[in-house]
Coordinates of N, CA, C and O in Angstrom, one line a residue:
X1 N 28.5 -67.6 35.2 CA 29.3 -68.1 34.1 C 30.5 -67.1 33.9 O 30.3 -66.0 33.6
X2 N 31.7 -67.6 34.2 CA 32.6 -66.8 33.7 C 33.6 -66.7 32.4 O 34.2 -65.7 32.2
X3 N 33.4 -68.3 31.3 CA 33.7 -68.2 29.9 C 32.9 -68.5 29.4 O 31.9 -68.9 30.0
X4 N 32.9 -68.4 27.7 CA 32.1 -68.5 27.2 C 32.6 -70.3 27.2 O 31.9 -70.9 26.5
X5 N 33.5 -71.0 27.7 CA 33.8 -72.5 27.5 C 32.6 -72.7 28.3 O 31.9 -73.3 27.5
X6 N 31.9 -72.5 29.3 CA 31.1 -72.8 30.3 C 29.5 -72.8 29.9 O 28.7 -73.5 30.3
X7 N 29.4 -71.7 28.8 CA 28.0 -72.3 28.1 C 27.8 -73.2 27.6 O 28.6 -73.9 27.0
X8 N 26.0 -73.6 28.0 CA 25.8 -75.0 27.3 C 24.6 -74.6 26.9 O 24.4 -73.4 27.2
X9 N 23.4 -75.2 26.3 CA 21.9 -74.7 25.6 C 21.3 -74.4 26.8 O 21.1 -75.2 27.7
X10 N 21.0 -73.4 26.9 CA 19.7 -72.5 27.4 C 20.2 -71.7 28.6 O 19.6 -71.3 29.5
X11 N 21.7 -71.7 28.5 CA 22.5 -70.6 29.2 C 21.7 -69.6 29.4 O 21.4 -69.1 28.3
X12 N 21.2 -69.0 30.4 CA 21.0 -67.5 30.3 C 21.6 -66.5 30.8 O 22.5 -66.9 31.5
X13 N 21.4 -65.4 30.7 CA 22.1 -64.2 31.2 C 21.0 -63.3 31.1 O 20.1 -63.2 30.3
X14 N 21.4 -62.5 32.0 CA 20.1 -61.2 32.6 C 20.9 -60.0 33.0 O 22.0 -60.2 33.7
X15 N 20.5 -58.8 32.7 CA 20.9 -57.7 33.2 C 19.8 -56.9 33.7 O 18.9 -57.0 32.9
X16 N 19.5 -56.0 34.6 CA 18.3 -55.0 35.0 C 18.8 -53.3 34.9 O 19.5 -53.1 35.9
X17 N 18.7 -52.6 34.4 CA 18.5 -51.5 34.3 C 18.3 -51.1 34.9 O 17.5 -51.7 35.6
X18 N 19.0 -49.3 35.4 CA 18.4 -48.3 36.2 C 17.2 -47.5 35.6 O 17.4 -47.0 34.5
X19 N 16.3 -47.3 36.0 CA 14.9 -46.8 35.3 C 15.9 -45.7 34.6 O 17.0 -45.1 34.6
X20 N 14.6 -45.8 33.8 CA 14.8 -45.0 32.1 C 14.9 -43.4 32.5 O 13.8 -42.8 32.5
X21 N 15.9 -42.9 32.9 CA 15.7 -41.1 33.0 C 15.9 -40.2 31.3 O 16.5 -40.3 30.2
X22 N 15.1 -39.3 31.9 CA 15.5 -37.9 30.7 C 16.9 -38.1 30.2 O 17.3 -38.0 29.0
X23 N 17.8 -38.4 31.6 CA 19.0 -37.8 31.2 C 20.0 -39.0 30.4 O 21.0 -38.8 29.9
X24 N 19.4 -40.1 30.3 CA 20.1 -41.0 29.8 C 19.4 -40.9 28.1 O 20.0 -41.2 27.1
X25 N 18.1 -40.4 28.1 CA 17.2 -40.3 26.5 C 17.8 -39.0 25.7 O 17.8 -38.9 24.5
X26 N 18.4 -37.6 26.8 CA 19.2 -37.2 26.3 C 20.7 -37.4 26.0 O 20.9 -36.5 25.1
X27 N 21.4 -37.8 26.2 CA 22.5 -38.6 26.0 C 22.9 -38.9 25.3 O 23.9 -38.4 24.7
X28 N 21.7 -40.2 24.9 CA 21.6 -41.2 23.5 C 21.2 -40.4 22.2 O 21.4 -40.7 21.0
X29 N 20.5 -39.4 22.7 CA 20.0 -38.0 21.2 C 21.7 -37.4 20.7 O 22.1 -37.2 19.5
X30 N 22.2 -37.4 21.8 CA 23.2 -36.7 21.6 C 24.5 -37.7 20.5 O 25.2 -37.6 19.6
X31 N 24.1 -38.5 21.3 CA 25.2 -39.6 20.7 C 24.7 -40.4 19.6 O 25.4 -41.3 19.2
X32 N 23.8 -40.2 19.3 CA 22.6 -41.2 17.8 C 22.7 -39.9 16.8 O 23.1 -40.0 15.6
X33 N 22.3 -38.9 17.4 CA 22.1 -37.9 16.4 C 20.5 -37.8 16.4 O 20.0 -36.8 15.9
X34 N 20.0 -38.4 16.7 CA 18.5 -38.7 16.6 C 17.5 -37.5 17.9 O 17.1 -37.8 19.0
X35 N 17.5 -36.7 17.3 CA 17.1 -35.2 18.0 C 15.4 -35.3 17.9 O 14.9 -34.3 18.5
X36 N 14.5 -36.1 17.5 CA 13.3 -36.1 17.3 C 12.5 -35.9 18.8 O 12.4 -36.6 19.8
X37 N 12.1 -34.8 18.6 CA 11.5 -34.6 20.8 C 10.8 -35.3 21.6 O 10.6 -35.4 22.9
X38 N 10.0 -36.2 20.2 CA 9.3 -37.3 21.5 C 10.1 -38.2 22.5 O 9.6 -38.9 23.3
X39 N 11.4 -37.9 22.1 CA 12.3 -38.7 23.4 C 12.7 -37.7 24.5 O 13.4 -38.2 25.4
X40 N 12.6 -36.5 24.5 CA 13.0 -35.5 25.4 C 12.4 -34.7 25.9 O 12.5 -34.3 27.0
X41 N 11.2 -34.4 25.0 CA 10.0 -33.5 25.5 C 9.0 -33.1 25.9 O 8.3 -32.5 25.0
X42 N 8.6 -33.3 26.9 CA 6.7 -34.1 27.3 C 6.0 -33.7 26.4 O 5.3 -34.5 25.7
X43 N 6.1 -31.8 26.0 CA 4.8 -31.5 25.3 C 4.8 -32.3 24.1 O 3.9 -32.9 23.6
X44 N 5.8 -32.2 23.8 CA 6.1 -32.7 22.2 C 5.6 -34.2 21.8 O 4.7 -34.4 20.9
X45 N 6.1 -35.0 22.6 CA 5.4 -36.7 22.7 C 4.1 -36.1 22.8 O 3.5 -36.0 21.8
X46 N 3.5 -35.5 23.9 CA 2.0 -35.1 23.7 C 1.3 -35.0 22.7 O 0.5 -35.7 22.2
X47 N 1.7 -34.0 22.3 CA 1.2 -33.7 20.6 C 1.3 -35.1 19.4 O 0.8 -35.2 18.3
X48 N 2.0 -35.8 19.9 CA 2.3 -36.9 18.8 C 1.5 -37.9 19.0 O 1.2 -38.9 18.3
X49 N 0.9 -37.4 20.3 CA -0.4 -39.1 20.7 C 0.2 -39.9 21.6 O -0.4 -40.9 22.0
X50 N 1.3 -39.5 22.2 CA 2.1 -40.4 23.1 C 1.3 -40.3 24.5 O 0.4 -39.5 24.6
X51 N 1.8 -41.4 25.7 CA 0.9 -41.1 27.2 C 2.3 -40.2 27.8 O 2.2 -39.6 28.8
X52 N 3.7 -40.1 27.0 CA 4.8 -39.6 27.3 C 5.7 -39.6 26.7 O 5.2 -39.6 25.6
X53 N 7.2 -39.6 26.7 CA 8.4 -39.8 26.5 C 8.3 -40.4 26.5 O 7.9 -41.1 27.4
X54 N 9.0 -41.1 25.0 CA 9.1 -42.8 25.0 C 11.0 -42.9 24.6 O 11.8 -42.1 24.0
X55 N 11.2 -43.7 25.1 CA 13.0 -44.1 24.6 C 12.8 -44.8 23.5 O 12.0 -45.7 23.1
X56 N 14.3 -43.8 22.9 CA 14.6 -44.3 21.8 C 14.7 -45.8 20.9 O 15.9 -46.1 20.7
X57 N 13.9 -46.7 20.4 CA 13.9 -47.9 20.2 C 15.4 -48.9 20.3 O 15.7 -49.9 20.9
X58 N 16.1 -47.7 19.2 CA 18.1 -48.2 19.1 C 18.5 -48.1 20.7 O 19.3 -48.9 21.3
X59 N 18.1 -47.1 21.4 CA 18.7 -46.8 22.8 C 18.4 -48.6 23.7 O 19.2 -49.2 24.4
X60 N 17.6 -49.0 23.4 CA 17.3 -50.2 24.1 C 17.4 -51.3 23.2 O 17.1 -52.3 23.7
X61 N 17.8 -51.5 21.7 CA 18.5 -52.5 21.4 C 19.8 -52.7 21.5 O 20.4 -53.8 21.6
X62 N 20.5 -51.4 21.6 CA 22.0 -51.0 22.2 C 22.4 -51.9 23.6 O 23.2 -52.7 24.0
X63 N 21.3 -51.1 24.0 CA 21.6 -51.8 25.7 C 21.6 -53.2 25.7 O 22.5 -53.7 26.5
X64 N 21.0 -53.9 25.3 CA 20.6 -55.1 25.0 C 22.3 -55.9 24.6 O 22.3 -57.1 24.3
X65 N 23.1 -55.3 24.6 CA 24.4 -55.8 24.0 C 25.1 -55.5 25.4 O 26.2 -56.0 25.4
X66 N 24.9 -55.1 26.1 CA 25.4 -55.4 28.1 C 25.4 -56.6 27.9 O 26.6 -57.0 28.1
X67 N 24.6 -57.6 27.5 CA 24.4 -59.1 28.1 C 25.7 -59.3 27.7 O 26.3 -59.8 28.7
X68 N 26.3 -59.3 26.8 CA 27.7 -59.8 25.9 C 29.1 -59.5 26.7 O 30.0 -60.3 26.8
X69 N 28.9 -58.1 27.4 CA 30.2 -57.1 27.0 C 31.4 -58.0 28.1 O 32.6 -58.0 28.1
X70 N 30.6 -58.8 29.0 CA 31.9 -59.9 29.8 C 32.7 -60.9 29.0 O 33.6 -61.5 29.5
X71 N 32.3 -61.2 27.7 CA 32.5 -62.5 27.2 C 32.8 -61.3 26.0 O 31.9 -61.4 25.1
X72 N 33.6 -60.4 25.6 CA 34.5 -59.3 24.7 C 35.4 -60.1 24.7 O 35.5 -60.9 23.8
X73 N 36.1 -60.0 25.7 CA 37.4 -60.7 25.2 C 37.9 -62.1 24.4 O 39.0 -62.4 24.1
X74 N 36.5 -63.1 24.2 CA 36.6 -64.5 23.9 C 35.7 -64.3 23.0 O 35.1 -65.4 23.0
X75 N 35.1 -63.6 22.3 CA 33.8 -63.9 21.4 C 34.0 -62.3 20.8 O 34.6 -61.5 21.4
X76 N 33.4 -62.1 19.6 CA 32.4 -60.7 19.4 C 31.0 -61.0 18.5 O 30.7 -62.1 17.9
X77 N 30.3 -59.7 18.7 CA 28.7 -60.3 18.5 C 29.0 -59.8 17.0 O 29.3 -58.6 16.7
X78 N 28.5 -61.3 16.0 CA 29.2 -61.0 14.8 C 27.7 -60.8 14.0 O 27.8 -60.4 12.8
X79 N 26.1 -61.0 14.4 CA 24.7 -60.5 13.9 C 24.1 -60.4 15.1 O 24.2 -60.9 16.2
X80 N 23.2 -59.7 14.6 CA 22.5 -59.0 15.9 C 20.6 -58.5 15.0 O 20.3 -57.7 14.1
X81 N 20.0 -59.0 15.4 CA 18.9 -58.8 14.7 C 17.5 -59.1 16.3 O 17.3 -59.9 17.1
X82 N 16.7 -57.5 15.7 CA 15.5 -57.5 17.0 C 14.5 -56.8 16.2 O 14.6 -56.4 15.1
X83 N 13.5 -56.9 17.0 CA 12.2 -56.4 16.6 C 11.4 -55.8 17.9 O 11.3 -56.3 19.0
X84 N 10.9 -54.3 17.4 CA 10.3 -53.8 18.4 C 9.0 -54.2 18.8 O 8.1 -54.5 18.0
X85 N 9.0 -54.3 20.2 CA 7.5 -54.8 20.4 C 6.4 -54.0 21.5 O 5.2 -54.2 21.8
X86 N 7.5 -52.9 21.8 CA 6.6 -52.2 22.5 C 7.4 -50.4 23.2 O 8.5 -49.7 23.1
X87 N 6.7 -50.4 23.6 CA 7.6 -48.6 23.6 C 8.2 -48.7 24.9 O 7.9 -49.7 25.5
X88 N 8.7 -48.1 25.4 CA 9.9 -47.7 26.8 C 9.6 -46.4 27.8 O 10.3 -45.4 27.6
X89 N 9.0 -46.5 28.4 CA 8.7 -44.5 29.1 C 9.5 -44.4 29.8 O 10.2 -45.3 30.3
X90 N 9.7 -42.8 30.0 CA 10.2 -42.5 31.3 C 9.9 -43.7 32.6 O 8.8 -44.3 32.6
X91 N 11.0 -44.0 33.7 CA 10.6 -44.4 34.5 C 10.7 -45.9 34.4 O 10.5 -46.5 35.4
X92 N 10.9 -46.6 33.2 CA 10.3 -48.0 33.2 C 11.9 -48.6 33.9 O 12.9 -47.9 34.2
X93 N 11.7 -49.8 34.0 CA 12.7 -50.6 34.4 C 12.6 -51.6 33.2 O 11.6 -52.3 33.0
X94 N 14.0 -51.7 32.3 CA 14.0 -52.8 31.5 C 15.4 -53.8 32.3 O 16.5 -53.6 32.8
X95 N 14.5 -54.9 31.9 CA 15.5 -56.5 32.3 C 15.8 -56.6 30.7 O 15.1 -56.2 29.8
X96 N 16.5 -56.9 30.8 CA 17.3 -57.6 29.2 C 17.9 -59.3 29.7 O 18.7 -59.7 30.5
X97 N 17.3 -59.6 29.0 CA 17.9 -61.7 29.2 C 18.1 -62.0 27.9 O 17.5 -61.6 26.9
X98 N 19.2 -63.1 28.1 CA 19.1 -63.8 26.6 C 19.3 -65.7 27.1 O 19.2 -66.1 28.2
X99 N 19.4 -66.4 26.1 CA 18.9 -67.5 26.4 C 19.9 -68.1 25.4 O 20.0 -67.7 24.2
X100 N 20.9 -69.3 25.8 CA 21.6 -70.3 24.7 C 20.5 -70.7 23.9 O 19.5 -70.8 24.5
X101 N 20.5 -70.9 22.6 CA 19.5 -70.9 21.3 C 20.4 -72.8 20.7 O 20.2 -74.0 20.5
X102 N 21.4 -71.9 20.6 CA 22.8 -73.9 20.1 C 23.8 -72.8 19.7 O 23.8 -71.6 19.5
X103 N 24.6 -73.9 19.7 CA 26.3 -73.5 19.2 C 26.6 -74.5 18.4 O 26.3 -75.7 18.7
X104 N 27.2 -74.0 17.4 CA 27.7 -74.2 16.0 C 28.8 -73.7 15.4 O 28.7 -72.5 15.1
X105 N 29.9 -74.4 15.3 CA 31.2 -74.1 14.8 C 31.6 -72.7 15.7 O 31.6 -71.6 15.1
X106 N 32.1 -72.7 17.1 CA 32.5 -71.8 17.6 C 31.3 -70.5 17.2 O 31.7 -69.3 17.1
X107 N 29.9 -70.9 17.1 CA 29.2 -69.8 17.1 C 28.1 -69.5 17.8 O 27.1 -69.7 17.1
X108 N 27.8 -69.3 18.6 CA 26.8 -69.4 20.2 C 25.9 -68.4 19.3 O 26.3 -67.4 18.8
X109 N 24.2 -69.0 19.0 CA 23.1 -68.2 18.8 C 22.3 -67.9 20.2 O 22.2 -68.8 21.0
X110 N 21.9 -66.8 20.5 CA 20.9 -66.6 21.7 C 20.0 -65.9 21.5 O 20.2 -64.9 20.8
X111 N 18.3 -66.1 22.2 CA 17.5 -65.2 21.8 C 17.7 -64.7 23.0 O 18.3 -65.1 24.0
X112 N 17.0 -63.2 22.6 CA 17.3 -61.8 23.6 C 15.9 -61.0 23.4 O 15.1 -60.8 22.6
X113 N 16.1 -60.8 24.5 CA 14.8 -60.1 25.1 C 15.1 -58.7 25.8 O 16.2 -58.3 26.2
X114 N 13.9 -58.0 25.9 CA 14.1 -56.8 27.1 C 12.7 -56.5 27.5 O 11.7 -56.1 26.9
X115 N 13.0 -56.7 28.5 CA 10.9 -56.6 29.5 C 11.0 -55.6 30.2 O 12.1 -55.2 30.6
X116 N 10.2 -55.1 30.3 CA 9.6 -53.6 31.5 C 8.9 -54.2 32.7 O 8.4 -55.3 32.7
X117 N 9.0 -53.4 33.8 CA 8.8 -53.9 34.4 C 7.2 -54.7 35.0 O 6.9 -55.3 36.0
X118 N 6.4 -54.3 33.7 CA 5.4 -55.1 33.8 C 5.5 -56.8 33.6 O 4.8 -57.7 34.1
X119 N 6.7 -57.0 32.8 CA 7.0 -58.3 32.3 C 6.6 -58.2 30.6 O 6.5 -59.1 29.8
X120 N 6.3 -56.8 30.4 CA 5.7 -56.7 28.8 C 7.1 -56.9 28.2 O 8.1 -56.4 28.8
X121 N 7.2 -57.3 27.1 CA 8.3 -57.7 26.0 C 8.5 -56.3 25.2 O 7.5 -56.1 24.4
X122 N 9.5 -55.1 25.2 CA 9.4 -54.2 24.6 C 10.6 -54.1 23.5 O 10.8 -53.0 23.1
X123 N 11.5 -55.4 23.0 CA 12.2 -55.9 21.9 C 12.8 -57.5 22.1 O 13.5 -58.0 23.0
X124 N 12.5 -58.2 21.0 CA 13.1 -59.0 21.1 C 13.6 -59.7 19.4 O 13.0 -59.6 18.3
X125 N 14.7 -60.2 19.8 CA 15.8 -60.8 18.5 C 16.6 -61.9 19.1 O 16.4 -62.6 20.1
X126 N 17.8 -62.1 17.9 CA 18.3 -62.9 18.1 C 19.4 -62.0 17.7 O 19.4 -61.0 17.0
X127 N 20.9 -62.9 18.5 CA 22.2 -62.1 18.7 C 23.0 -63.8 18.3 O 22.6 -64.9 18.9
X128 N 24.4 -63.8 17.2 CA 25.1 -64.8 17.0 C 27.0 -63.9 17.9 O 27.6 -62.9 17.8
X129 N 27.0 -64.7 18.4 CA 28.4 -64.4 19.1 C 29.5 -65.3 18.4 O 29.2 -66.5 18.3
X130 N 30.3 -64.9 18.0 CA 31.9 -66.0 17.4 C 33.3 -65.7 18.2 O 33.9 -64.8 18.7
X131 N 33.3 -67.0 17.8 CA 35.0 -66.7 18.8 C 35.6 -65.4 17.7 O 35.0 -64.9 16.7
X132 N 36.6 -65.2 18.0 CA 37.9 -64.3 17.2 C 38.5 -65.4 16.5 O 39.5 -65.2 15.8

């Protein structure tokens, strides 16, 4: 699909991820503000009960807005609402897909997703896009 004129109900779109590194969980610390070590520091997740390093929850509903960023120039994502469903390790591979939901007055609803590469669901919401 190259406009958003071209969607119709159950449009989807998919993006795949480069596995989850350190360097991207530090990054997002840097850029969130959100310095808490179970995203950076093995021992530290350890001590918390974790099997590891888990990513940031916001780090992977962020990303989750890739699906959009071609369709910037004809739309912006005007609600954006997810629910966490599962944690993120080092290493994982997330797919993020979303799915035409209906359109209403120039307003495209889609649900959105992001899977590991088990196929486990580790957020899912719903995202409304509007023209400008």
């Amino acid at each position: 699909m190259n406009t958003v004129n071209e969607f119709t109900i159950g449009t989807p779109l998919e993006v795949t991820l480069s596995p989850v590194s350190r360097l991207d969980l530090i990054k997002y610390a840097g850029a969130s503000g959100d310095f808490n070590p179970i995203h950076t520091i093995d021992e530290e997740a350890s001590k918390a009960g974790l099997p590891g390093i888990i990513a940031h929850g916001m780090w992977t509903m962020g990303n989750l807005a890739k699906l959009f960023t071609p369709y910037y120039e004809e739309v912006f994502l005007k609600e954006y609402s997810v629910a966490f469903k599962g944690m993120v390790f080092l290493g994982d591979v997330i797919t993020l897909q979303a799915s035409l939901e209906s359109i209403n007055n120039d307003k495209y609803r889609f649900n959105v997703l992001a899977m590991n590469q088990r196929n486990e669901v580790v957020v899912k919401g719903d995202a409304i896009l509007d023209r400008f």
